[in-house]
């Protein structure tokens, strides 16, 4: 079992930046994927960005060139640097850890971008 604790987030004006962090602990071994998802009221949780343990990344089209996901495997930590934020980036962000069929979620982190 893997536990995830996220931090960061908050309120920022459009055009600003925020950085999210998520630390994983527990049974972490082998190839895995860490990622960030965003959820807004009444909608499903959608992938924002993900990164595998080897470093390859994947981004939602809406955040490409603005967001950067990275990880420090030694610290079991994943980061999401969010630049040029837009009001539509507002939502609750969730950290995710996945290995094989097992998936763990961190607590939601509110990100609010004002116009």
PDB file of C-alpha atoms in Angstrom:
ATOM      1  CA  UNK A   1       0.000   0.000   0.000  1.00  0.00           C
ATOM      2  CA  UNK A   2       1.224   3.479  -0.896  1.00  0.00           C
ATOM      3  CA  UNK A   3       0.358   6.681   0.926  1.00  0.00           C
ATOM      4  CA  UNK A   4       0.507  10.032  -0.813  1.00  0.00           C
ATOM      5  CA  UNK A   5       0.726  13.442   0.814  1.00  0.00           C
ATOM      6  CA  UNK A   6       0.421  16.473  -1.412  1.00  0.00           C
ATOM      7  CA  UNK A   7       1.173  20.109  -0.784  1.00  0.00           C
ATOM      8  CA  UNK A   8       1.132  23.423  -2.570  1.00  0.00           C
ATOM      9  CA  UNK A   9      -1.807  24.957  -4.316  1.00  0.00           C
ATOM     10  CA  UNK A  10      -3.759  28.027  -3.297  1.00  0.00           C
ATOM     11  CA  UNK A  11      -5.069  31.168  -4.920  1.00  0.00           C
ATOM     12  CA  UNK A  12      -3.210  32.919  -7.718  1.00  0.00           C
ATOM     13  CA  UNK A  13      -4.009  35.475 -10.380  1.00  0.00           C
ATOM     14  CA  UNK A  14      -4.133  34.514 -14.018  1.00  0.00           C
ATOM     15  CA  UNK A  15      -0.648  34.420 -15.461  1.00  0.00           C
ATOM     16  CA  UNK A  16       0.874  33.408 -12.167  1.00  0.00           C
ATOM     17  CA  UNK A  17       2.612  30.223 -11.102  1.00  0.00           C
ATOM     18  CA  UNK A  18       2.165  27.524  -8.506  1.00  0.00           C
ATOM     19  CA  UNK A  19       4.040  24.374  -7.630  1.00  0.00           C
ATOM     20  CA  UNK A  20       2.470  21.205  -6.323  1.00  0.00           C
ATOM     21  CA  UNK A  21       4.421  18.478  -4.553  1.00  0.00           C
ATOM     22  CA  UNK A  22       3.472  14.953  -3.570  1.00  0.00           C
ATOM     23  CA  UNK A  23       5.481  12.560  -1.430  1.00  0.00           C
ATOM     24  CA  UNK A  24       4.856   8.834  -1.649  1.00  0.00           C
ATOM     25  CA  UNK A  25       5.595   6.377   1.134  1.00  0.00           C
ATOM     26  CA  UNK A  26       5.009   2.690   1.665  1.00  0.00           C
ATOM     27  CA  UNK A  27       5.468  -0.219  -0.727  1.00  0.00           C
ATOM     28  CA  UNK A  28       7.212   1.550  -3.581  1.00  0.00           C
ATOM     29  CA  UNK A  29       9.140  -0.671  -5.926  1.00  0.00           C
ATOM     30  CA  UNK A  30       9.558  -1.391  -9.586  1.00  0.00           C
ATOM     31  CA  UNK A  31       8.322   0.576 -12.531  1.00  0.00           C
ATOM     32  CA  UNK A  32       5.537   2.936 -11.602  1.00  0.00           C
ATOM     33  CA  UNK A  33       3.689   6.004 -12.797  1.00  0.00           C
ATOM     34  CA  UNK A  34       3.064   9.146 -10.794  1.00  0.00           C
ATOM     35  CA  UNK A  35       0.710  11.792 -11.986  1.00  0.00           C
ATOM     36  CA  UNK A  36      -1.593  14.683 -11.297  1.00  0.00           C
ATOM     37  CA  UNK A  37      -5.295  14.771 -12.007  1.00  0.00           C
ATOM     38  CA  UNK A  38      -7.735  17.660 -11.853  1.00  0.00           C
ATOM     39  CA  UNK A  39     -11.388  17.582 -10.927  1.00  0.00           C
ATOM     40  CA  UNK A  40     -13.995  20.319 -11.102  1.00  0.00           C
ATOM     41  CA  UNK A  41     -17.530  20.203  -9.703  1.00  0.00           C
ATOM     42  CA  UNK A  42     -19.769  17.828 -11.601  1.00  0.00           C
ATOM     43  CA  UNK A  43     -17.003  16.521 -13.794  1.00  0.00           C
ATOM     44  CA  UNK A  44     -14.775  13.488 -13.764  1.00  0.00           C
ATOM     45  CA  UNK A  45     -11.191  13.487 -12.602  1.00  0.00           C
ATOM     46  CA  UNK A  46      -9.013  14.109 -15.649  1.00  0.00           C
ATOM     47  CA  UNK A  47      -5.309  13.528 -16.170  1.00  0.00           C
ATOM     48  CA  UNK A  48      -3.199  16.672 -16.174  1.00  0.00           C
ATOM     49  CA  UNK A  49       0.261  15.132 -16.407  1.00  0.00           C
ATOM     50  CA  UNK A  50       2.047  11.901 -15.623  1.00  0.00           C
ATOM     51  CA  UNK A  51       5.609  10.656 -15.421  1.00  0.00           C
ATOM     52  CA  UNK A  52       6.914   7.127 -15.307  1.00  0.00           C
ATOM     53  CA  UNK A  53       9.790   6.067 -13.099  1.00  0.00           C
ATOM     54  CA  UNK A  54      12.095   6.162 -16.111  1.00  0.00           C
ATOM     55  CA  UNK A  55      11.255   9.804 -16.750  1.00  0.00           C
ATOM     56  CA  UNK A  56       8.956   9.806 -19.768  1.00  0.00           C
ATOM     57  CA  UNK A  57       6.135  12.299 -19.431  1.00  0.00           C
ATOM     58  CA  UNK A  58       2.626  12.780 -20.728  1.00  0.00           C
ATOM     59  CA  UNK A  59       0.515  15.954 -20.649  1.00  0.00           C
ATOM     60  CA  UNK A  60      -3.044  16.954 -21.324  1.00  0.00           C
ATOM     61  CA  UNK A  61      -3.182  19.157 -24.415  1.00  0.00           C
ATOM     62  CA  UNK A  62      -4.569  22.036 -22.363  1.00  0.00           C
ATOM     63  CA  UNK A  63      -1.448  22.298 -20.199  1.00  0.00           C
ATOM     64  CA  UNK A  64       1.336  21.524 -22.645  1.00  0.00           C
ATOM     65  CA  UNK A  65       4.079  24.178 -22.680  1.00  0.00           C
ATOM     66  CA  UNK A  66       2.723  25.647 -19.423  1.00  0.00           C
ATOM     67  CA  UNK A  67       3.004  22.821 -16.898  1.00  0.00           C
ATOM     68  CA  UNK A  68       6.020  20.666 -16.141  1.00  0.00           C
ATOM     69  CA  UNK A  69       5.913  17.413 -14.231  1.00  0.00           C
ATOM     70  CA  UNK A  70       9.067  16.028 -12.666  1.00  0.00           C
ATOM     71  CA  UNK A  71      10.027  13.502 -10.049  1.00  0.00           C
ATOM     72  CA  UNK A  72      12.799  12.769  -7.613  1.00  0.00           C
ATOM     73  CA  UNK A  73      12.935   9.001  -7.293  1.00  0.00           C
ATOM     74  CA  UNK A  74      15.322   9.177  -4.345  1.00  0.00           C
ATOM     75  CA  UNK A  75      12.715  11.180  -2.439  1.00  0.00           C
ATOM     76  CA  UNK A  76       9.682   9.398  -3.923  1.00  0.00           C
ATOM     77  CA  UNK A  77       8.340  12.822  -4.771  1.00  0.00           C
ATOM     78  CA  UNK A  78       6.545  14.156  -7.810  1.00  0.00           C
ATOM     79  CA  UNK A  79       6.221  17.832  -8.641  1.00  0.00           C
ATOM     80  CA  UNK A  80       3.950  19.829 -10.896  1.00  0.00           C
ATOM     81  CA  UNK A  81       5.208  23.258 -11.858  1.00  0.00           C
ATOM     82  CA  UNK A  82       2.312  25.285 -13.209  1.00  0.00           C
ATOM     83  CA  UNK A  83       3.107  28.462 -15.118  1.00  0.00           C
ATOM     84  CA  UNK A  84       0.961  30.918 -17.053  1.00  0.00           C
ATOM     85  CA  UNK A  85      -2.046  29.763 -15.096  1.00  0.00           C
ATOM     86  CA  UNK A  86      -5.500  30.355 -16.504  1.00  0.00           C
ATOM     87  CA  UNK A  87      -8.879  30.501 -14.750  1.00  0.00           C
ATOM     88  CA  UNK A  88      -9.777  27.210 -16.446  1.00  0.00           C
ATOM     89  CA  UNK A  89      -6.940  25.546 -14.540  1.00  0.00           C
ATOM     90  CA  UNK A  90      -8.998  26.001 -11.377  1.00  0.00           C
ATOM     91  CA  UNK A  91      -9.940  22.773  -9.668  1.00  0.00           C
ATOM     92  CA  UNK A  92      -8.961  20.207  -7.094  1.00  0.00           C
ATOM     93  CA  UNK A  93      -5.723  18.487  -7.980  1.00  0.00           C
ATOM     94  CA  UNK A  94      -5.010  14.921  -6.928  1.00  0.00           C
ATOM     95  CA  UNK A  95      -1.692  13.123  -6.880  1.00  0.00           C
ATOM     96  CA  UNK A  96      -1.763   9.530  -8.126  1.00  0.00           C
ATOM     97  CA  UNK A  97       0.650   6.623  -7.826  1.00  0.00           C
ATOM     98  CA  UNK A  98       0.134   3.576  -9.991  1.00  0.00           C
ATOM     99  CA  UNK A  99       2.006   0.305 -10.279  1.00  0.00           C
ATOM    100  CA  UNK A 100       0.473  -2.548 -12.235  1.00  0.00           C
ATOM    101  CA  UNK A 101      -3.225  -2.598 -11.304  1.00  0.00           C
ATOM    102  CA  UNK A 102      -2.715  -0.872  -7.967  1.00  0.00           C
ATOM    103  CA  UNK A 103      -3.536   2.817  -7.724  1.00  0.00           C
ATOM    104  CA  UNK A 104      -3.320   5.214  -4.785  1.00  0.00           C
ATOM    105  CA  UNK A 105      -4.569   8.771  -4.430  1.00  0.00           C
ATOM    106  CA  UNK A 106      -3.450  11.678  -2.356  1.00  0.00           C
ATOM    107  CA  UNK A 107      -5.733  14.185  -0.755  1.00  0.00           C
ATOM    108  CA  UNK A 108      -7.159  16.866  -3.004  1.00  0.00           C
ATOM    109  CA  UNK A 109      -5.360  20.177  -3.316  1.00  0.00           C
ATOM    110  CA  UNK A 110      -7.368  23.235  -4.250  1.00  0.00           C
ATOM    111  CA  UNK A 111      -5.969  25.450  -6.976  1.00  0.00           C
ATOM    112  CA  UNK A 112      -7.891  28.615  -7.758  1.00  0.00           C
ATOM    113  CA  UNK A 113      -6.893  30.962 -10.556  1.00  0.00           C
ATOM    114  CA  UNK A 114      -8.625  34.323 -10.552  1.00  0.00           C
ATOM    115  CA  UNK A 115      -9.121  36.359 -13.696  1.00  0.00           C
TER     116      UNK A 115
END
